[in-house]
Tab-separated table of C-alpha atoms and ligand atoms in Angstrom:
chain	number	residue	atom	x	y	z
L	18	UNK	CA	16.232	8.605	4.248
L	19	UNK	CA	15.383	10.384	7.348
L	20	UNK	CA	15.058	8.828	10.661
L	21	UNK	CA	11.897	10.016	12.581
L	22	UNK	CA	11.958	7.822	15.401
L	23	UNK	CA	15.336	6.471	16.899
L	24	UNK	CA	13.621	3.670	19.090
L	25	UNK	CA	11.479	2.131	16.513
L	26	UNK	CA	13.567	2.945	13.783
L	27	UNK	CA	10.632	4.831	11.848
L	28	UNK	CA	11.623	6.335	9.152
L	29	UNK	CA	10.394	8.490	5.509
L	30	UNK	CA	12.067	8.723	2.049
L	31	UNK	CA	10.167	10.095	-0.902
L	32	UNK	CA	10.021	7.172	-3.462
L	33	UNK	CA	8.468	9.085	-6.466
L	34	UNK	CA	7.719	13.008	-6.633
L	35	UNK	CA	5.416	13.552	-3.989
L	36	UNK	CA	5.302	10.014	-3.000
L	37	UNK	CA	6.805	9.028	0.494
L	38	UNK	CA	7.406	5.821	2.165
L	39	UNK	CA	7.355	5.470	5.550
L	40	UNK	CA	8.032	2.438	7.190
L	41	UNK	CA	8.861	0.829	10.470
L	42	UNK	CA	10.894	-2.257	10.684
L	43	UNK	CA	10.312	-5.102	13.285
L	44	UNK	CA	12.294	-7.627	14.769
L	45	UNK	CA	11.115	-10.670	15.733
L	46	UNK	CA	11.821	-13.298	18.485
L	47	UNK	CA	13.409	-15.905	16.093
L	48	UNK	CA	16.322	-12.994	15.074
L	49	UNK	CA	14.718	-12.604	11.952
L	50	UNK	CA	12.648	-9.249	10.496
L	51	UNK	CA	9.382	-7.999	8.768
L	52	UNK	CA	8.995	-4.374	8.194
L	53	UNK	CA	5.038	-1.919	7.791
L	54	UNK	CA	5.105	0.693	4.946
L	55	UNK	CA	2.510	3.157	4.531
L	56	UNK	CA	2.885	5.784	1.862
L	57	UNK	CA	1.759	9.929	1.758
L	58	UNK	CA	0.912	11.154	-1.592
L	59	UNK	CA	1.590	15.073	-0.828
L	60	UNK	CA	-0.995	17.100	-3.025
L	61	UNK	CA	-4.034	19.267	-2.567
L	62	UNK	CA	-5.801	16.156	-1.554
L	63	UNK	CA	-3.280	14.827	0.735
L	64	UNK	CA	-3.991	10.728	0.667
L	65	UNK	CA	-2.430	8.486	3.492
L	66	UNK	CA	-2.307	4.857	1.476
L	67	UNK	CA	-2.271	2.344	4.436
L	68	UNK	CA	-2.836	3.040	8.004
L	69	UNK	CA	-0.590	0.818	9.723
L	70	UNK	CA	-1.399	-1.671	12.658
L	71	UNK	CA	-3.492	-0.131	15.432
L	72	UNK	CA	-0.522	-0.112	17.524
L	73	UNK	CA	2.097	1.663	15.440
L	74	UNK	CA	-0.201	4.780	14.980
L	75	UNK	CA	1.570	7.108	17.429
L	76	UNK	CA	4.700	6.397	15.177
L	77	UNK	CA	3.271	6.473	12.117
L	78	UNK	CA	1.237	9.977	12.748
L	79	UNK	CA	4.670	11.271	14.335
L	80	UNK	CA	6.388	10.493	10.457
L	81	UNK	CA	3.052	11.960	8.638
L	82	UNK	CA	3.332	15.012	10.510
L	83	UNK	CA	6.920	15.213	9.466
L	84	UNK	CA	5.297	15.362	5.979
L	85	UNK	CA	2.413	17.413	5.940
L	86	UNK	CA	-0.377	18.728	9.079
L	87	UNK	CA	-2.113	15.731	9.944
L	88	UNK	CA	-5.517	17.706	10.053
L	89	UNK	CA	-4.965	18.312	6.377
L	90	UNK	CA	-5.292	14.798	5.169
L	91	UNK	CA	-7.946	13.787	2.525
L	92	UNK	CA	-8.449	10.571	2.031
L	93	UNK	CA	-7.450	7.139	4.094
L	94	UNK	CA	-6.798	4.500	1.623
L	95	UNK	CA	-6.202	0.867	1.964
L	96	UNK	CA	-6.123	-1.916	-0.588
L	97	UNK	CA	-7.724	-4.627	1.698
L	98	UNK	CA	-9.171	-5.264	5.393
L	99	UNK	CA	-7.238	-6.327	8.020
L	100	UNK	CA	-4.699	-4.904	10.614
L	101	UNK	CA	-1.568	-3.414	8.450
L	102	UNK	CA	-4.091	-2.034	6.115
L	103	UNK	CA	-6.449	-0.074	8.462
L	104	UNK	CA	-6.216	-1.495	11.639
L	105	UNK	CA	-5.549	2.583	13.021
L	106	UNK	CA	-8.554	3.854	9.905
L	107	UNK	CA	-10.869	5.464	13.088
L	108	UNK	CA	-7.555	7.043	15.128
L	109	UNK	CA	-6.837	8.439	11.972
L	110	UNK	CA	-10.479	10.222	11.524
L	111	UNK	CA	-10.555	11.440	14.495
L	112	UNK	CA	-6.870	12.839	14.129
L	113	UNK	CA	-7.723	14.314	10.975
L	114	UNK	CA	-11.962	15.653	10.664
L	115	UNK	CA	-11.554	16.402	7.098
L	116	UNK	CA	-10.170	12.792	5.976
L	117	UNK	CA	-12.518	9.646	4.718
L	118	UNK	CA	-11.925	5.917	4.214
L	119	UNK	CA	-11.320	5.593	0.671
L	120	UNK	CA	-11.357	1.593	-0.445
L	121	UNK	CA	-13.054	-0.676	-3.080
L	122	UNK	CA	-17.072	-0.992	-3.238
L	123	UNK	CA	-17.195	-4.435	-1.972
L	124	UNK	CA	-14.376	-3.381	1.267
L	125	UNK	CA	-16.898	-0.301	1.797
L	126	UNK	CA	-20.340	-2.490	1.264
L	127	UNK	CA	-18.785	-5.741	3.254
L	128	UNK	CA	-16.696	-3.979	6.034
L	129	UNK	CA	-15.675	-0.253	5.909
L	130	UNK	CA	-19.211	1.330	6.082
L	131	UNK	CA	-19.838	-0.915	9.321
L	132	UNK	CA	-16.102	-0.362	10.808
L	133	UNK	CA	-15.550	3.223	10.004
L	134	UNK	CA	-16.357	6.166	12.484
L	135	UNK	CA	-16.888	7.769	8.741
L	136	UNK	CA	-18.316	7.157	5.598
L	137	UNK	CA	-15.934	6.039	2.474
L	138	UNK	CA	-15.536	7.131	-0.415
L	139	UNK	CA	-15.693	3.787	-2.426
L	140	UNK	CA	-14.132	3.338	-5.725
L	141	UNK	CA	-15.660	1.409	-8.583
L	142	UNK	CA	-12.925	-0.756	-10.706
L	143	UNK	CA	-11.162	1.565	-13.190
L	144	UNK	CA	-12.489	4.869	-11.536
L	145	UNK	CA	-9.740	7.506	-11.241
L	146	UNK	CA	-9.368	10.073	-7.994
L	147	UNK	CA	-7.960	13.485	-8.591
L	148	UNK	CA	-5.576	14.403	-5.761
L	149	UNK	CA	-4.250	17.450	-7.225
L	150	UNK	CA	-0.962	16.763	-9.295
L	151	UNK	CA	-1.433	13.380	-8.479
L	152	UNK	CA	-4.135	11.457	-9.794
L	153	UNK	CA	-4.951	7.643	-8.418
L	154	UNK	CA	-6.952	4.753	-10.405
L	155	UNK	CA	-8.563	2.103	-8.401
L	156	UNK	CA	-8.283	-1.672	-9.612
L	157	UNK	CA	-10.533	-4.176	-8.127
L	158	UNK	CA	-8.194	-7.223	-7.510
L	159	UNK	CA	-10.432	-9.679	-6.027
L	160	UNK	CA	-8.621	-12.193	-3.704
L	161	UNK	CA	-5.176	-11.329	-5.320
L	162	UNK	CA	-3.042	-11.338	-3.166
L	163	UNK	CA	-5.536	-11.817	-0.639
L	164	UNK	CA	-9.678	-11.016	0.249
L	165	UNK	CA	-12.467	-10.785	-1.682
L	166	UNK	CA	-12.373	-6.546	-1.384
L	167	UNK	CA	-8.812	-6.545	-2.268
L	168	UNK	CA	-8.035	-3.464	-5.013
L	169	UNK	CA	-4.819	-1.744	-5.831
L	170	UNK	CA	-4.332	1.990	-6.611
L	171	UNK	CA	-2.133	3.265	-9.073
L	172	UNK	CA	-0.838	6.931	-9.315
L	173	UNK	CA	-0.719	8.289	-12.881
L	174	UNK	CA	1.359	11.091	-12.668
L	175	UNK	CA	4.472	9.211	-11.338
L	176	UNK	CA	3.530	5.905	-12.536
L	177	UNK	CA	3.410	3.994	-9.109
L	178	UNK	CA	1.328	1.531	-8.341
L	179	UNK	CA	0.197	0.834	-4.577
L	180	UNK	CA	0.606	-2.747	-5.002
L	181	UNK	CA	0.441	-3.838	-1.044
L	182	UNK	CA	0.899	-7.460	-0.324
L	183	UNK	CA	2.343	-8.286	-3.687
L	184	UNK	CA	6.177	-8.563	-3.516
L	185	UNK	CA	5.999	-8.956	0.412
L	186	UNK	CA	9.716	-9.119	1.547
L	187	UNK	CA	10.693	-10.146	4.672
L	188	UNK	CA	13.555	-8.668	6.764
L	189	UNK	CA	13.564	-5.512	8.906
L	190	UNK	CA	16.603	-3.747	7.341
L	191	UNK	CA	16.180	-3.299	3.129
L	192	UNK	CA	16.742	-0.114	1.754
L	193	UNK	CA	13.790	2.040	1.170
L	194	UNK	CA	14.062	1.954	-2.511
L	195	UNK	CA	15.936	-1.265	-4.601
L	196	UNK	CA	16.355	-1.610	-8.360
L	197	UNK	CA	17.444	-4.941	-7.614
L	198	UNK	CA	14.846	-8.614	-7.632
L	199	UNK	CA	12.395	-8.246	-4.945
L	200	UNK	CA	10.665	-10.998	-7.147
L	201	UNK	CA	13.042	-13.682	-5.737
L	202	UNK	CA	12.607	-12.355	-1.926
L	203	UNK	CA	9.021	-12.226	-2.200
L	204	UNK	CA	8.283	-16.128	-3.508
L	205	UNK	CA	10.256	-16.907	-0.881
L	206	UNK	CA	7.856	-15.595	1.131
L	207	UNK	CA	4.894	-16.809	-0.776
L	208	UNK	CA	6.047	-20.229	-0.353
L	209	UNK	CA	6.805	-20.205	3.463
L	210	UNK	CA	3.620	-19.001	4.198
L	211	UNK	CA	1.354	-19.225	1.507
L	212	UNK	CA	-0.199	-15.842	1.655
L	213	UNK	CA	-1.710	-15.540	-1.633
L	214	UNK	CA	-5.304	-16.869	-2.166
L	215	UNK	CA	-5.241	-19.503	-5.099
L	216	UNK	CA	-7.479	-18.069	-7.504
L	217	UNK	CA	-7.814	-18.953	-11.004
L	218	UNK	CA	-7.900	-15.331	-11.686
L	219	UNK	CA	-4.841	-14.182	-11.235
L	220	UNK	CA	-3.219	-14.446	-14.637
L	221	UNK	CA	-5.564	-11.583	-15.690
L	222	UNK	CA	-5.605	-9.489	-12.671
L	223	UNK	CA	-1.806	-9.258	-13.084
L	224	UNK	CA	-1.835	-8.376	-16.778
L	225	UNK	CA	-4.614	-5.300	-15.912
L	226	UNK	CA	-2.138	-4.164	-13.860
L	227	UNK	CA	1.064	-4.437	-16.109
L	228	UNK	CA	-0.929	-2.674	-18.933
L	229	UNK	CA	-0.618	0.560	-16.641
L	230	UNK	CA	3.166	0.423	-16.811
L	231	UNK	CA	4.200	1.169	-13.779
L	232	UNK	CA	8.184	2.429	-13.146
L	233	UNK	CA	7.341	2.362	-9.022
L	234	UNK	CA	6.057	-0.473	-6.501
L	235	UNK	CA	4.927	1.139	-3.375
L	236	UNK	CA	5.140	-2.543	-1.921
L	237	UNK	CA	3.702	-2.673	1.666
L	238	UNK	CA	6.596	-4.636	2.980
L	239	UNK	CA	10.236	-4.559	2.143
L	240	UNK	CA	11.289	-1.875	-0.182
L	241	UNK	CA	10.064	0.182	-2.748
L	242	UNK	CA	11.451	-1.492	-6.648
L	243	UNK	CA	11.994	0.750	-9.032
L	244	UNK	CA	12.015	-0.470	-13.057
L	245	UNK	CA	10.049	-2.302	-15.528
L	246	UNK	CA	6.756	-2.969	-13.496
L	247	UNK	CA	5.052	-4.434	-15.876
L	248	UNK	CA	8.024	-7.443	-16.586
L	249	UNK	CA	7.840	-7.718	-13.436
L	250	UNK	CA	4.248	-8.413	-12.892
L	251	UNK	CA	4.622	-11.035	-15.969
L	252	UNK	CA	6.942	-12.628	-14.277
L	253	UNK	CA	5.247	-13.456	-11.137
L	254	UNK	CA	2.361	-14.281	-12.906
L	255	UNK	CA	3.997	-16.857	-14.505
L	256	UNK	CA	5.475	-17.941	-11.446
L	257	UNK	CA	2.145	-17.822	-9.968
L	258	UNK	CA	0.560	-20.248	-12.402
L	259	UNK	CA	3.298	-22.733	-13.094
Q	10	FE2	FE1	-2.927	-8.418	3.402
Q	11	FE2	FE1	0.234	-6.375	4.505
């Protein structure tokens, strides 16, 4: 893991070939912690997944630019609308004239077309995005975790999937990768503050997303799991509908 920034704590680790994390813990008045990730998939096509809140983008350009030029990035993805997601989308088109939002149809019909300095590049459910190497499939997720545009993006190549809110662990000071239950940690945090949208659809939004297998959760906040994604997907569905 390598520290970019000593004052925030800002920091990168590659989490699957290509694949980095970076992510910025935060510490919060009560003692306890909550930590931002936002992940660089490093091809031809270079894809920022996440922007980060508005007000960590000096920090989190500093730790892309530790990756690759910023001016070279493709593509600005983000699973669903709202600060953490792509709350710094326009600072990062106009930091990079060569980059476009790249979301779900419904986030780019409801939100992003409106929002965005720039036009998206809007993914229909199942449609795949060569990067290079890398190759990312979108999957509309509708209100799972959260919002009607919600998607997730899985990487084929390395077998991650961007799965954002979903296994949310709080706590500013997890390791950047864990092989160990983040299932545990993260209904923890589903039941203190009931996060998740109650949808009757989950069940089989989950299983479409086990049946790509992944080995990697790029989870937006805690760390990175490593192992049988697709068990672990199960599993919270059935603790999701019990
Ligand atoms: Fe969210
Ligand atoms: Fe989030």
């Amino acid at each position: 893991m390598m520290v970019i920034n000593h004052d925030s704590g800002t920091n990168v680790q590659e989490i699957a070939e290509g694949i980095y994390r970076i992510n910025t813990p935060v510490r919060l008045p009560d003692g306890g912690g909550f930590s931002f990730n936002q992940y660089v998939v490093r091809d031809d096509q270079p894809l920022l997944f996440h922007t980060g809140l508005r007000k960590l983008f000096p920090l989190v350009r500093e730790a892309v630019a530790s990756l690759l030029p910023i001016d070279s990035l493709r593509y600005i993805g983000f699973s669903h609308v709202e600060a953490d997601e792509c709350g710094s989308l326009n600072d990062w088109l106009a930091a990079a004239p060569d980059a476009v939002p790249l979301c779900g149809t419904v986030a780019a019909m409801v939100s992003v077309n409106d929002l965005a300095d720039r036009t998206a590049v809007s993914l229909a459910d199942g449609q795949l995005l060569p990067l290079g190497r890398h190759r990312v499939r979108w999957f509309d997720t509708p209100h799972l975790p959260h919002a009607w545009e919600c998607g997730h993006l899985f990487e084929e190549d390395t077998r991650t999937l961007f799965c954002g809110d979903l296994f949310t662990q709080g706590g500013a000071d997890l390791p950047p990768v864990t092989t160990s239950d983040v299932l545990g940690p993260s209904e923890e945090f589903r039941h203190a503050m009931d996060y998740f949208s109650h949808t009757t659809q989950a069940a089989p939004l989950l299983e479409r997303l086990a049946a790509t297998a992944p080995t990697t959760l790029a989870c937006m906040h805690g760390s990175a799991w490593q192992g049988d994604g697709a068990a672990l997907l199960r599993s919270l569905s059935a603790r999701l509908t019990e």
